[in-house]
């Protein structure tokens, strides 16, 4: 209620004034916060609520020759999930046939992400090993689509857009 708000406002103002601030400082602080929120809302108004995401699985090995052998076996028709369970050094995903679930931009190391998003059709896999700091990956696309962002992902996207704008504004 307005009465409740005014009571909270007055209590906060009195606490700030006990620290040596003036009432005008308190009002200026609130005004700045309101202006920042309005600016942030304006700058981030066009942030989409969805993003292109991929659902992929992978097989991670430490040697390019092993990766090339696995790719040949996949070309020969062997099951990706079975090979992932048997051969992948990523113990976290290997038990699930290499399944990494859905992920969007910025979730994986750049080399992996670029290769995963470059795959076109469900079932396609990388024909060359993808080297990253973790080793050599063979990646298979399960699906690719625009998916809704969670509230946390959406807030992070808005924050990134605002921070990018703020950095550019400061540089200018």
PDB file of C-alpha atoms in Angstrom:
ATOM      1  CA  UNK A   1       0.000   0.000   0.000  1.00  0.00           C
ATOM      2  CA  UNK A   2       1.013   3.613  -0.330  1.00  0.00           C
ATOM      3  CA  UNK A   3       1.037   3.907   3.457  1.00  0.00           C
ATOM      4  CA  UNK A   4       3.332   0.878   3.782  1.00  0.00           C
ATOM      5  CA  UNK A   5       5.645   2.177   1.071  1.00  0.00           C
ATOM      6  CA  UNK A   6       5.841   5.616   2.707  1.00  0.00           C
ATOM      7  CA  UNK A   7       6.712   4.016   6.047  1.00  0.00           C
ATOM      8  CA  UNK A   8       9.517   1.941   4.486  1.00  0.00           C
ATOM      9  CA  UNK A   9      10.731   4.951   2.534  1.00  0.00           C
ATOM     10  CA  UNK A  10      10.829   7.145   5.645  1.00  0.00           C
ATOM     11  CA  UNK A  11      12.609   4.462   7.716  1.00  0.00           C
ATOM     12  CA  UNK A  12      15.262   4.009   5.032  1.00  0.00           C
ATOM     13  CA  UNK A  13      15.656   7.769   4.648  1.00  0.00           C
ATOM     14  CA  UNK A  14      16.095   8.195   8.405  1.00  0.00           C
ATOM     15  CA  UNK A  15      18.738   5.427   8.487  1.00  0.00           C
ATOM     16  CA  UNK A  16      20.670   7.049   5.626  1.00  0.00           C
ATOM     17  CA  UNK A  17      20.482  10.468   7.242  1.00  0.00           C
ATOM     18  CA  UNK A  18      21.960   9.038  10.470  1.00  0.00           C
ATOM     19  CA  UNK A  19      25.046   8.165   8.398  1.00  0.00           C
ATOM     20  CA  UNK A  20      25.508  11.805   7.464  1.00  0.00           C
ATOM     21  CA  UNK A  21      23.718  11.905   4.128  1.00  0.00           C
ATOM     22  CA  UNK A  22      21.212  14.610   3.261  1.00  0.00           C
ATOM     23  CA  UNK A  23      17.631  13.904   2.241  1.00  0.00           C
ATOM     24  CA  UNK A  24      18.456  15.291  -1.213  1.00  0.00           C
ATOM     25  CA  UNK A  25      21.209  12.615  -1.548  1.00  0.00           C
ATOM     26  CA  UNK A  26      18.646   9.953  -0.730  1.00  0.00           C
ATOM     27  CA  UNK A  27      16.234  11.286  -3.365  1.00  0.00           C
ATOM     28  CA  UNK A  28      19.063  11.526  -5.927  1.00  0.00           C
ATOM     29  CA  UNK A  29      19.981   7.881  -5.268  1.00  0.00           C
ATOM     30  CA  UNK A  30      16.407   6.746  -5.927  1.00  0.00           C
ATOM     31  CA  UNK A  31      16.184   8.923  -9.026  1.00  0.00           C
ATOM     32  CA  UNK A  32      19.404   7.424 -10.380  1.00  0.00           C
ATOM     33  CA  UNK A  33      18.144   3.883  -9.752  1.00  0.00           C
ATOM     34  CA  UNK A  34      14.863   4.616 -11.536  1.00  0.00           C
ATOM     35  CA  UNK A  35      16.672   6.189 -14.495  1.00  0.00           C
ATOM     36  CA  UNK A  36      19.074   3.249 -14.721  1.00  0.00           C
ATOM     37  CA  UNK A  37      16.147   0.790 -14.739  1.00  0.00           C
ATOM     38  CA  UNK A  38      14.360   2.765 -17.466  1.00  0.00           C
ATOM     39  CA  UNK A  39      17.565   2.936 -19.543  1.00  0.00           C
ATOM     40  CA  UNK A  40      18.232  -0.780 -19.047  1.00  0.00           C
ATOM     41  CA  UNK A  41      14.645  -1.609 -20.062  1.00  0.00           C
ATOM     42  CA  UNK A  42      14.961   0.539 -23.193  1.00  0.00           C
ATOM     43  CA  UNK A  43      18.353  -0.892 -24.231  1.00  0.00           C
ATOM     44  CA  UNK A  44      17.260  -4.505 -23.672  1.00  0.00           C
ATOM     45  CA  UNK A  45      13.722  -4.243 -25.060  1.00  0.00           C
ATOM     46  CA  UNK A  46      14.592  -6.254 -28.184  1.00  0.00           C
ATOM     47  CA  UNK A  47      16.363  -9.158 -26.453  1.00  0.00           C
ATOM     48  CA  UNK A  48      14.624 -12.289 -27.774  1.00  0.00           C
ATOM     49  CA  UNK A  49      13.022 -14.809 -25.445  1.00  0.00           C
ATOM     50  CA  UNK A  50      14.336 -17.680 -27.576  1.00  0.00           C
ATOM     51  CA  UNK A  51      17.683 -18.708 -29.005  1.00  0.00           C
ATOM     52  CA  UNK A  52      18.976 -21.212 -31.521  1.00  0.00           C
ATOM     53  CA  UNK A  53      20.069 -24.281 -29.575  1.00  0.00           C
ATOM     54  CA  UNK A  54      21.437 -27.688 -30.473  1.00  0.00           C
ATOM     55  CA  UNK A  55      20.988 -31.047 -28.846  1.00  0.00           C
ATOM     56  CA  UNK A  56      24.154 -33.004 -29.428  1.00  0.00           C
ATOM     57  CA  UNK A  57      26.244 -35.860 -28.216  1.00  0.00           C
ATOM     58  CA  UNK A  58      29.956 -36.416 -28.510  1.00  0.00           C
ATOM     59  CA  UNK A  59      32.796 -38.827 -28.153  1.00  0.00           C
ATOM     60  CA  UNK A  60      35.932 -37.377 -26.588  1.00  0.00           C
ATOM     61  CA  UNK A  61      39.341 -38.964 -27.104  1.00  0.00           C
ATOM     62  CA  UNK A  62      42.885 -37.786 -26.486  1.00  0.00           C
ATOM     63  CA  UNK A  63      44.385 -38.691 -29.851  1.00  0.00           C
ATOM     64  CA  UNK A  64      43.509 -37.646 -33.399  1.00  0.00           C
ATOM     65  CA  UNK A  65      44.236 -41.126 -34.812  1.00  0.00           C
ATOM     66  CA  UNK A  66      41.721 -42.699 -32.435  1.00  0.00           C
ATOM     67  CA  UNK A  67      39.178 -40.041 -33.396  1.00  0.00           C
ATOM     68  CA  UNK A  68      39.685 -40.758 -37.104  1.00  0.00           C
ATOM     69  CA  UNK A  69      39.219 -44.489 -36.482  1.00  0.00           C
ATOM     70  CA  UNK A  70      35.941 -43.799 -34.649  1.00  0.00           C
ATOM     71  CA  UNK A  71      34.733 -41.598 -37.518  1.00  0.00           C
ATOM     72  CA  UNK A  72      35.430 -44.445 -39.958  1.00  0.00           C
ATOM     73  CA  UNK A  73      33.468 -46.835 -37.741  1.00  0.00           C
ATOM     74  CA  UNK A  74      30.558 -44.357 -37.689  1.00  0.00           C
ATOM     75  CA  UNK A  75      30.704 -44.056 -41.475  1.00  0.00           C
ATOM     76  CA  UNK A  76      30.512 -47.851 -41.532  1.00  0.00           C
ATOM     77  CA  UNK A  77      27.193 -47.711 -39.701  1.00  0.00           C
ATOM     78  CA  UNK A  78      28.138 -48.366 -36.078  1.00  0.00           C
ATOM     79  CA  UNK A  79      25.904 -46.783 -33.430  1.00  0.00           C
ATOM     80  CA  UNK A  80      27.143 -43.453 -32.086  1.00  0.00           C
ATOM     81  CA  UNK A  81      25.781 -43.959 -28.558  1.00  0.00           C
ATOM     82  CA  UNK A  82      27.343 -47.406 -28.275  1.00  0.00           C
ATOM     83  CA  UNK A  83      30.736 -46.107 -29.393  1.00  0.00           C
ATOM     84  CA  UNK A  84      30.450 -43.190 -26.974  1.00  0.00           C
ATOM     85  CA  UNK A  85      29.753 -45.528 -24.060  1.00  0.00           C
ATOM     86  CA  UNK A  86      32.687 -47.737 -25.014  1.00  0.00           C
ATOM     87  CA  UNK A  87      35.316 -45.213 -26.091  1.00  0.00           C
ATOM     88  CA  UNK A  88      34.615 -41.695 -24.843  1.00  0.00           C
ATOM     89  CA  UNK A  89      36.950 -40.283 -22.212  1.00  0.00           C
ATOM     90  CA  UNK A  90      34.215 -37.875 -21.064  1.00  0.00           C
ATOM     91  CA  UNK A  91      32.982 -40.018 -18.202  1.00  0.00           C
ATOM     92  CA  UNK A  92      30.117 -37.630 -17.460  1.00  0.00           C
ATOM     93  CA  UNK A  93      28.421 -38.001 -20.840  1.00  0.00           C
ATOM     94  CA  UNK A  94      29.729 -41.421 -21.913  1.00  0.00           C
ATOM     95  CA  UNK A  95      27.280 -43.273 -19.661  1.00  0.00           C
ATOM     96  CA  UNK A  96      24.475 -41.531 -21.569  1.00  0.00           C
ATOM     97  CA  UNK A  97      25.836 -42.380 -24.996  1.00  0.00           C
ATOM     98  CA  UNK A  98      27.673 -39.055 -25.162  1.00  0.00           C
ATOM     99  CA  UNK A  99      24.435 -37.054 -24.761  1.00  0.00           C
ATOM    100  CA  UNK A 100      25.072 -33.426 -23.788  1.00  0.00           C
ATOM    101  CA  UNK A 101      21.451 -32.261 -23.911  1.00  0.00           C
ATOM    102  CA  UNK A 102      20.359 -28.909 -25.286  1.00  0.00           C
ATOM    103  CA  UNK A 103      22.804 -25.998 -25.268  1.00  0.00           C
ATOM    104  CA  UNK A 104      22.976 -22.559 -26.776  1.00  0.00           C
ATOM    105  CA  UNK A 105      25.660 -20.116 -27.721  1.00  0.00           C
ATOM    106  CA  UNK A 106      28.398 -19.637 -25.158  1.00  0.00           C
ATOM    107  CA  UNK A 107      27.797 -22.903 -23.292  1.00  0.00           C
ATOM    108  CA  UNK A 108      30.687 -24.861 -24.819  1.00  0.00           C
ATOM    109  CA  UNK A 109      34.251 -24.082 -25.838  1.00  0.00           C
ATOM    110  CA  UNK A 110      34.330 -22.149 -29.108  1.00  0.00           C
ATOM    111  CA  UNK A 111      35.710 -24.912 -31.358  1.00  0.00           C
ATOM    112  CA  UNK A 112      33.123 -27.407 -30.130  1.00  0.00           C
ATOM    113  CA  UNK A 113      30.255 -24.939 -30.384  1.00  0.00           C
ATOM    114  CA  UNK A 114      31.167 -23.858 -33.919  1.00  0.00           C
ATOM    115  CA  UNK A 115      31.292 -27.459 -35.118  1.00  0.00           C
ATOM    116  CA  UNK A 116      28.044 -28.449 -33.370  1.00  0.00           C
ATOM    117  CA  UNK A 117      26.096 -25.505 -34.789  1.00  0.00           C
ATOM    118  CA  UNK A 118      27.531 -26.139 -38.281  1.00  0.00           C
ATOM    119  CA  UNK A 119      25.918 -29.583 -38.472  1.00  0.00           C
ATOM    120  CA  UNK A 120      22.747 -29.453 -40.551  1.00  0.00           C
ATOM    121  CA  UNK A 121      20.560 -32.529 -40.139  1.00  0.00           C
ATOM    122  CA  UNK A 122      19.666 -34.741 -37.235  1.00  0.00           C
ATOM    123  CA  UNK A 123      22.074 -37.668 -37.206  1.00  0.00           C
ATOM    124  CA  UNK A 124      24.898 -35.794 -38.949  1.00  0.00           C
ATOM    125  CA  UNK A 125      28.283 -36.058 -37.264  1.00  0.00           C
ATOM    126  CA  UNK A 126      31.587 -34.266 -37.730  1.00  0.00           C
ATOM    127  CA  UNK A 127      33.675 -35.890 -40.455  1.00  0.00           C
ATOM    128  CA  UNK A 128      36.902 -34.551 -38.959  1.00  0.00           C
ATOM    129  CA  UNK A 129      37.900 -34.553 -35.284  1.00  0.00           C
ATOM    130  CA  UNK A 130      37.223 -31.251 -33.518  1.00  0.00           C
ATOM    131  CA  UNK A 131      40.205 -30.289 -31.396  1.00  0.00           C
ATOM    132  CA  UNK A 132      39.659 -28.351 -28.188  1.00  0.00           C
ATOM    133  CA  UNK A 133      41.563 -27.942 -24.940  1.00  0.00           C
ATOM    134  CA  UNK A 134      39.849 -31.146 -23.739  1.00  0.00           C
ATOM    135  CA  UNK A 135      41.027 -33.345 -26.604  1.00  0.00           C
ATOM    136  CA  UNK A 136      39.438 -34.479 -29.868  1.00  0.00           C
ATOM    137  CA  UNK A 137      35.655 -34.589 -30.256  1.00  0.00           C
ATOM    138  CA  UNK A 138      33.379 -36.364 -32.680  1.00  0.00           C
ATOM    139  CA  UNK A 139      30.049 -34.555 -32.450  1.00  0.00           C
ATOM    140  CA  UNK A 140      26.645 -35.799 -33.581  1.00  0.00           C
ATOM    141  CA  UNK A 141      23.649 -33.501 -33.990  1.00  0.00           C
ATOM    142  CA  UNK A 142      20.430 -34.852 -32.513  1.00  0.00           C
ATOM    143  CA  UNK A 143      18.301 -31.727 -33.098  1.00  0.00           C
ATOM    144  CA  UNK A 144      18.558 -27.983 -33.728  1.00  0.00           C
ATOM    145  CA  UNK A 145      15.806 -25.441 -33.064  1.00  0.00           C
ATOM    146  CA  UNK A 146      14.838 -22.137 -31.514  1.00  0.00           C
ATOM    147  CA  UNK A 147      14.066 -22.845 -27.880  1.00  0.00           C
ATOM    148  CA  UNK A 148      12.692 -20.645 -25.111  1.00  0.00           C
ATOM    149  CA  UNK A 149      15.190 -19.238 -22.646  1.00  0.00           C
ATOM    150  CA  UNK A 150      14.786 -19.884 -18.939  1.00  0.00           C
ATOM    151  CA  UNK A 151      14.280 -16.753 -16.852  1.00  0.00           C
ATOM    152  CA  UNK A 152      17.899 -17.023 -15.715  1.00  0.00           C
ATOM    153  CA  UNK A 153      19.158 -17.296 -19.317  1.00  0.00           C
ATOM    154  CA  UNK A 154      16.938 -14.398 -20.419  1.00  0.00           C
ATOM    155  CA  UNK A 155      18.159 -12.197 -17.547  1.00  0.00           C
ATOM    156  CA  UNK A 156      21.770 -13.087 -18.413  1.00  0.00           C
ATOM    157  CA  UNK A 157      21.169 -12.218 -22.082  1.00  0.00           C
ATOM    158  CA  UNK A 158      19.634  -8.862 -21.116  1.00  0.00           C
ATOM    159  CA  UNK A 159      22.513  -8.139 -18.757  1.00  0.00           C
ATOM    160  CA  UNK A 160      25.058  -8.955 -21.482  1.00  0.00           C
ATOM    161  CA  UNK A 161      23.324  -6.653 -23.981  1.00  0.00           C
ATOM    162  CA  UNK A 162      23.270  -3.832 -21.427  1.00  0.00           C
ATOM    163  CA  UNK A 163      26.924  -4.372 -20.437  1.00  0.00           C
ATOM    164  CA  UNK A 164      27.958  -4.380 -24.112  1.00  0.00           C
ATOM    165  CA  UNK A 165      26.042  -1.147 -24.676  1.00  0.00           C
ATOM    166  CA  UNK A 166      27.569   0.398 -21.543  1.00  0.00           C
ATOM    167  CA  UNK A 167      31.104  -0.566 -22.616  1.00  0.00           C
ATOM    168  CA  UNK A 168      30.550   0.979 -26.058  1.00  0.00           C
ATOM    169  CA  UNK A 169      29.055   4.143 -24.530  1.00  0.00           C
ATOM    170  CA  UNK A 170      32.019   4.527 -22.204  1.00  0.00           C
ATOM    171  CA  UNK A 171      34.485   4.072 -25.075  1.00  0.00           C
ATOM    172  CA  UNK A 172      32.684   6.706 -27.142  1.00  0.00           C
TER     173      UNK A 172
END
